Coordinates of C-alpha atoms in Angstrom, one line a residue:
M50 CA -6.6 14.7 51.9
T51 CA -3.2 16.2 52.5
M52 CA -1.0 15.9 55.5
L53 CA 0.4 19.0 54.7
K54 CA 0.0 21.9 57.3
R55 CA 1.4 25.5 56.9
V56 CA 1.9 27.9 59.8
I57 CA 3.3 31.7 59.8
F58 CA 6.5 31.9 61.1
A59 CA 6.2 33.1 64.7
S60 CA 9.9 34.7 64.8
V61 CA 12.1 37.2 63.0
A62 CA 15.1 34.4 63.0
S63 CA 12.6 31.8 61.3
L64 CA 11.8 34.2 58.9
A65 CA 15.0 35.3 58.1
V66 CA 15.9 31.7 57.1
A67 CA 13.2 30.7 55.2
G68 CA 12.3 34.1 53.3
P69 CA 9.8 36.8 54.1
G70 CA 6.3 35.8 54.3
L71 CA 6.9 32.1 53.3
A72 CA 5.0 29.6 55.2
Q73 CA 6.7 26.6 56.7
T74 CA 5.9 23.1 55.7
D75 CA 5.5 20.3 58.7
M76 CA 7.3 17.0 56.9
P77 CA 7.8 14.7 59.7
F78 CA 10.1 11.9 58.7
A79 CA 9.9 8.2 59.7
L80 CA 13.3 6.2 60.0
D81 CA 13.7 2.5 59.5
W82 CA 15.7 2.5 62.8
Q83 CA 17.2 4.1 65.8
F84 CA 19.1 7.2 66.2
E85 CA 22.7 6.0 65.2
G86 CA 25.7 7.1 63.2
P87 CA 24.3 6.6 59.5
A88 CA 21.3 8.4 60.1
A89 CA 23.6 11.8 60.8
P90 CA 22.8 13.2 57.3
Y91 CA 18.9 14.0 58.3
F92 CA 20.1 15.6 61.6
M93 CA 23.0 17.7 59.9
A94 CA 20.1 19.0 57.6
I95 CA 18.4 20.1 60.4
E96 CA 21.4 21.5 62.4
N97 CA 22.7 23.5 59.5
G98 CA 19.3 25.0 58.2
H99 CA 19.0 22.8 55.1
F100 CA 15.3 22.1 55.7
A101 CA 14.6 25.5 57.3
A102 CA 15.9 27.3 53.8
E103 CA 13.6 25.2 52.1
G104 CA 10.6 26.3 54.3
L105 CA 10.3 22.7 56.0
D106 CA 9.6 21.9 59.6
V107 CA 11.2 18.3 59.9
E108 CA 11.1 16.1 63.0
I109 CA 12.8 12.9 62.7
T110 CA 11.1 9.7 64.3
A111 CA 13.2 6.5 65.1
G112 CA 11.6 3.2 63.7
Q113 CA 11.6 -0.4 64.5
G114 CA 13.0 -2.2 61.3
S115 CA 13.1 -2.1 57.2
L116 CA 9.5 -2.3 57.2
D117 CA 8.2 0.0 59.7
A118 CA 8.3 3.4 57.7
I119 CA 6.5 2.0 54.4
P120 CA 2.9 1.5 56.0
K121 CA 3.5 4.8 57.9
V122 CA 4.1 6.6 54.6
A123 CA 1.7 4.3 52.6
T124 CA -1.2 5.5 55.0
G125 CA -0.3 8.9 55.0
A126 CA 0.8 9.2 58.5
Y127 CA 3.9 10.2 57.5
P128 CA 4.6 11.9 54.1
V129 CA 8.2 10.9 53.7
G130 CA 10.3 7.6 55.4
F131 CA 13.3 5.6 55.1
A132 CA 12.9 1.8 54.0
D133 CA 14.5 -0.9 52.6
T134 CA 14.1 -1.2 48.9
A135 CA 13.4 -5.0 48.4
S136 CA 10.7 -4.5 51.2
L137 CA 9.2 -1.7 49.3
V138 CA 9.0 -3.6 46.3
K139 CA 7.3 -6.6 47.8
F140 CA 5.0 -4.3 49.8
L141 CA 3.9 -2.7 46.5
D142 CA 3.6 -6.4 44.8
Q143 CA 1.0 -7.7 47.7
N144 CA -0.4 -3.5 47.9
P145 CA -0.3 -2.4 44.3
D146 CA -2.6 0.6 45.0
A147 CA -1.0 1.5 48.1
P148 CA 0.5 5.3 47.4
V149 CA 4.2 5.0 48.1
T150 CA 7.2 4.6 46.2
G151 CA 10.9 5.2 46.4
V152 CA 12.1 8.9 45.3
M153 CA 15.6 9.0 46.5
M154 CA 18.1 6.0 46.4
F155 CA 20.3 6.4 49.7
Y156 CA 22.2 3.5 49.9
D157 CA 23.7 2.5 46.6
K158 CA 24.8 -0.7 48.3
P159 CA 22.9 -2.5 50.9
A160 CA 24.6 -3.5 54.3
F161 CA 23.9 -7.3 53.9
S162 CA 27.1 -9.2 54.7
I163 CA 28.5 -12.3 55.7
V164 CA 30.7 -11.3 58.8
G165 CA 33.2 -13.9 59.9
R166 CA 36.9 -14.4 61.2
K167 CA 40.1 -15.4 59.7
S168 CA 41.2 -17.5 62.5
L169 CA 37.9 -19.4 62.1
G170 CA 38.8 -20.0 58.3
I171 CA 36.3 -17.3 56.9
E172 CA 38.1 -14.9 54.1
A173 CA 36.1 -15.8 51.0
P174 CA 32.4 -16.8 49.9
K175 CA 33.5 -20.6 49.3
D176 CA 35.0 -20.9 52.9
L177 CA 31.5 -21.3 54.4
E178 CA 31.5 -24.7 53.1
G179 CA 32.2 -27.2 55.7
R180 CA 31.6 -24.4 58.4
V181 CA 28.7 -23.1 60.7
L182 CA 27.0 -19.9 59.4
G183 CA 25.0 -18.0 62.2
A184 CA 21.6 -16.7 60.7
P185 CA 18.5 -15.3 62.8
P186 CA 15.4 -16.4 60.4
P187 CA 14.1 -12.7 60.0
D188 CA 17.2 -11.4 59.1
G189 CA 17.5 -9.2 55.9
A190 CA 21.0 -10.8 54.9
W191 CA 20.1 -14.2 55.5
A192 CA 16.9 -13.6 53.2
Q193 CA 19.3 -13.0 50.5
F194 CA 22.0 -15.8 50.9
P195 CA 20.5 -17.9 48.3
V196 CA 21.4 -15.4 45.6
F197 CA 24.8 -14.9 47.3
A198 CA 25.5 -18.5 47.3
E199 CA 24.0 -18.7 43.7
A200 CA 26.3 -16.2 42.6
N201 CA 29.6 -17.7 44.6
D202 CA 28.8 -21.2 43.6
I203 CA 28.9 -21.8 47.4
D204 CA 27.6 -25.7 48.2
V205 CA 24.7 -24.9 50.5
S206 CA 24.3 -28.6 51.4
Q207 CA 28.2 -28.0 52.9
V208 CA 27.4 -25.2 55.2
T209 CA 25.6 -25.9 58.6
V210 CA 23.4 -23.1 59.2
E211 CA 22.6 -22.4 62.8
P212 CA 19.4 -20.3 63.7
V213 CA 20.6 -17.5 66.4
G214 CA 18.7 -14.9 67.7
F215 CA 19.6 -11.1 67.2
P216 CA 21.0 -10.7 70.8
T217 CA 23.3 -13.8 70.6
R218 CA 24.6 -13.5 67.1
E219 CA 27.9 -11.4 67.9
P220 CA 28.6 -13.3 71.0
M221 CA 28.6 -16.8 69.2
L222 CA 30.6 -15.3 66.6
A223 CA 33.2 -13.9 69.2
E224 CA 33.3 -16.8 71.2
G225 CA 33.6 -19.4 68.2
Q226 CA 30.3 -21.0 68.5
V227 CA 29.8 -20.1 64.7
A228 CA 32.2 -19.0 62.2
A229 CA 30.6 -16.5 60.4
V230 CA 27.0 -14.4 60.7
T231 CA 24.7 -13.1 58.2
G232 CA 23.9 -9.5 59.2
F233 CA 24.4 -5.9 58.4
S234 CA 28.0 -5.1 57.6
F235 CA 28.9 -1.9 60.2
T236 CA 26.4 -3.6 62.6
S237 CA 27.8 -7.0 63.3
F238 CA 31.5 -5.9 62.2
L239 CA 31.3 -3.6 65.2
N240 CA 29.4 -5.5 67.6
T241 CA 32.0 -8.5 67.5
T242 CA 35.1 -6.1 68.0
R243 CA 33.5 -4.6 70.7
L244 CA 33.5 -8.1 72.5
G245 CA 36.9 -8.1 72.0
V246 CA 37.9 -9.9 68.7
P247 CA 40.6 -7.9 66.9
E248 CA 39.8 -6.1 63.9
D249 CA 42.3 -7.7 61.7
D250 CA 40.8 -11.1 62.6
M251 CA 37.5 -10.2 60.8
T252 CA 36.3 -10.5 57.4
V253 CA 33.1 -8.7 56.1
L254 CA 31.9 -9.9 52.8
L255 CA 29.4 -7.4 51.5
M256 CA 26.9 -9.2 49.4
A257 CA 26.7 -6.3 46.8
D258 CA 30.4 -6.9 46.0
Y259 CA 29.9 -10.3 45.6
G260 CA 27.2 -10.7 42.8
L261 CA 24.3 -9.1 44.9
D262 CA 22.5 -6.0 42.9
L263 CA 20.0 -5.3 44.9
Y264 CA 19.9 -1.3 46.1
G265 CA 19.7 -0.7 50.0
N266 CA 17.4 1.7 51.8
V267 CA 15.6 4.5 49.8
I268 CA 13.8 7.7 50.8
I269 CA 10.1 6.9 50.2
A270 CA 7.3 9.3 49.8
N271 CA 3.5 9.1 49.9
T272 CA 2.7 9.8 46.0
D273 CA -0.6 11.8 46.7
F274 CA 1.5 14.2 48.8
A275 CA 4.1 14.2 46.4
R276 CA 1.8 14.9 43.3
E277 CA 0.2 17.7 45.6
N278 CA 3.7 19.3 46.9
P279 CA 6.4 18.6 44.5
E280 CA 8.4 21.6 45.1
Q281 CA 8.5 20.6 48.9
L282 CA 9.5 17.0 48.4
T283 CA 12.2 18.1 45.9
G284 CA 13.3 20.7 48.6
F285 CA 13.5 18.1 51.2
L286 CA 15.8 15.8 48.7
R287 CA 17.9 18.7 48.0
A288 CA 18.4 19.4 51.9
I289 CA 19.4 15.9 52.5
A290 CA 22.0 16.0 49.7
K291 CA 23.2 18.8 51.5
G292 CA 23.2 17.3 55.1
L293 CA 25.1 14.3 53.5
Q294 CA 28.1 16.9 52.3
D295 CA 28.0 18.2 55.5
T296 CA 28.4 14.7 57.2
V297 CA 30.9 13.4 54.5
N298 CA 32.9 16.9 55.1
D299 CA 32.7 16.1 59.0
P300 CA 31.4 12.9 60.4
E301 CA 32.0 13.8 63.9
A302 CA 30.0 16.9 63.6
G303 CA 27.2 14.8 62.0
V304 CA 27.1 12.7 65.2
D305 CA 27.3 15.6 67.6
A306 CA 23.8 16.5 65.8
M307 CA 22.5 13.5 67.2
V308 CA 23.8 13.5 70.3
S309 CA 21.3 15.6 72.2
R310 CA 18.6 13.5 70.9
N311 CA 20.4 10.4 72.2
P312 CA 22.1 11.2 75.1
A313 CA 22.8 7.6 75.6
M314 CA 24.7 7.6 72.3
D315 CA 28.4 6.0 72.3
K316 CA 29.8 8.8 70.0
D317 CA 33.2 7.2 69.1
L318 CA 31.4 3.7 68.0
E319 CA 28.6 5.9 66.1
V320 CA 31.2 7.8 64.3
R321 CA 32.9 4.4 63.4
R322 CA 29.3 3.3 62.1
L323 CA 28.9 6.1 60.5
E324 CA 32.2 6.1 58.5
L325 CA 31.7 2.5 57.6
A326 CA 28.1 3.0 56.4
L327 CA 29.9 6.3 54.0
R328 CA 32.5 4.0 52.9
D329 CA 30.8 0.9 51.9
N330 CA 26.9 1.8 51.5
I331 CA 26.5 5.5 50.5
M332 CA 29.6 7.2 48.9
T333 CA 30.2 4.5 46.4
D334 CA 32.3 5.2 43.4
W335 CA 28.9 5.2 41.4
V336 CA 27.6 7.8 43.4
R337 CA 30.5 9.8 43.4
E338 CA 30.4 9.9 39.7
N339 CA 26.8 9.9 39.0
G340 CA 25.4 11.7 41.8
L341 CA 23.4 10.8 44.8
G342 CA 19.8 9.2 44.6
G343 CA 19.4 7.9 41.3
I344 CA 19.4 4.1 40.0
D345 CA 21.0 2.2 37.1
E346 CA 17.9 0.9 35.1
A347 CA 19.5 -2.2 34.1
R348 CA 21.1 -3.0 37.8
F349 CA 17.5 -2.2 39.0
A350 CA 16.3 -4.6 36.4
N351 CA 18.3 -7.3 37.5
S352 CA 17.8 -6.7 41.1
L353 CA 14.2 -7.6 40.9
E354 CA 15.1 -10.8 39.3
Q355 CA 17.3 -11.4 42.1
I356 CA 14.3 -10.5 44.5
A357 CA 12.3 -13.3 42.6
V358 CA 15.0 -15.9 43.4
T359 CA 13.4 -16.0 46.8
Y360 CA 10.2 -14.3 46.6
D361 CA 7.0 -15.4 44.4
F362 CA 5.8 -12.2 42.7
V363 CA 1.8 -12.0 42.6
N364 CA 2.0 -9.5 40.1
E365 CA 4.4 -8.6 37.1
P366 CA 7.3 -6.6 38.6
D367 CA 7.3 -3.2 37.3
A368 CA 10.0 -1.0 38.3
S369 CA 8.6 2.3 37.6
R370 CA 6.1 1.3 40.3
Y371 CA 8.8 1.0 43.0
F372 CA 10.5 4.2 42.1
D373 CA 10.2 7.8 40.7
G374 CA 13.4 10.0 40.1
S375 CA 11.6 12.8 38.8
Y376 CA 11.6 14.5 42.1
L377 CA 15.2 14.7 42.8
P378 CA 16.6 18.3 42.5
D379 CA 18.5 19.2 39.3
D380 CA 20.4 21.9 40.1
G381 CA 23.8 20.3 40.9
S382 CA 23.1 19.5 44.8
L383 CA 23.2 15.6 44.5
M384 CA 27.0 15.6 43.1
V385 CA 28.2 14.9 46.9
Q386 CA 31.8 14.4 47.2

């Protein structure tokens, strides 16, 4: 049974945007996390009428973590969502019949990082040897540490790992109780500098730049919904691409589009967080050359091998089950610059 609901436009303004006689499709979108800077492209797609131009009424809901949106979309509670690719792969391995798949890669590089301080001796991966690394046990970046360590020839027996909580991770780094932490690049970096650590004392080792081939967060879709509503899904992805272009052109406007929905937002902080995410995770050299949303098949295959370093697959990995690029628009809108 489809989640799709059609309603007739009730105002002349709405008709003018979406076209005469066109029914509007409700398309709720489940995020992985709160309304922060990196979510700006979705709100720009609302603010600048890109969803409306596709005949879509999109309501965005905040999430509670990288796994949060996957069951919401798999059960049909939401037709589309935003989730970590590695988490999606593991979910589908354990639930092979779940009607959910990735349809647009959004974080070409994941934000998984080692964030440390130069004054505490951290400038390169091997510098972790002989020092204390703070790592929250449930942290996504910590989960990738074995792959990162192997790729960079780190003797893990020489690294003292201190389990820390998320609320104490950056304060411990700022106080020098640990030399580095695992975390999202833009989160741990900004949280630590806000505690008074100078930016020029910070080292951010983005794991994707040091041997990690994993992809980051991906737009996911309920496959039943996608099969029944291919044009709406493609229109949704096209609107997101246009929202991203608007955000790249004017990051401050992107954050402004969220302020009314999160009045407690620190605008300057979120603009900086957005700029870091655009630079390091979204608008990579590969995306600028090849366009938003697709994947490199060889890299994706290697990323599955890297996931297998820390995860025992129940079923034989099948890349086609985790990502379907057939709904991506082919009209040039993905060539974001």
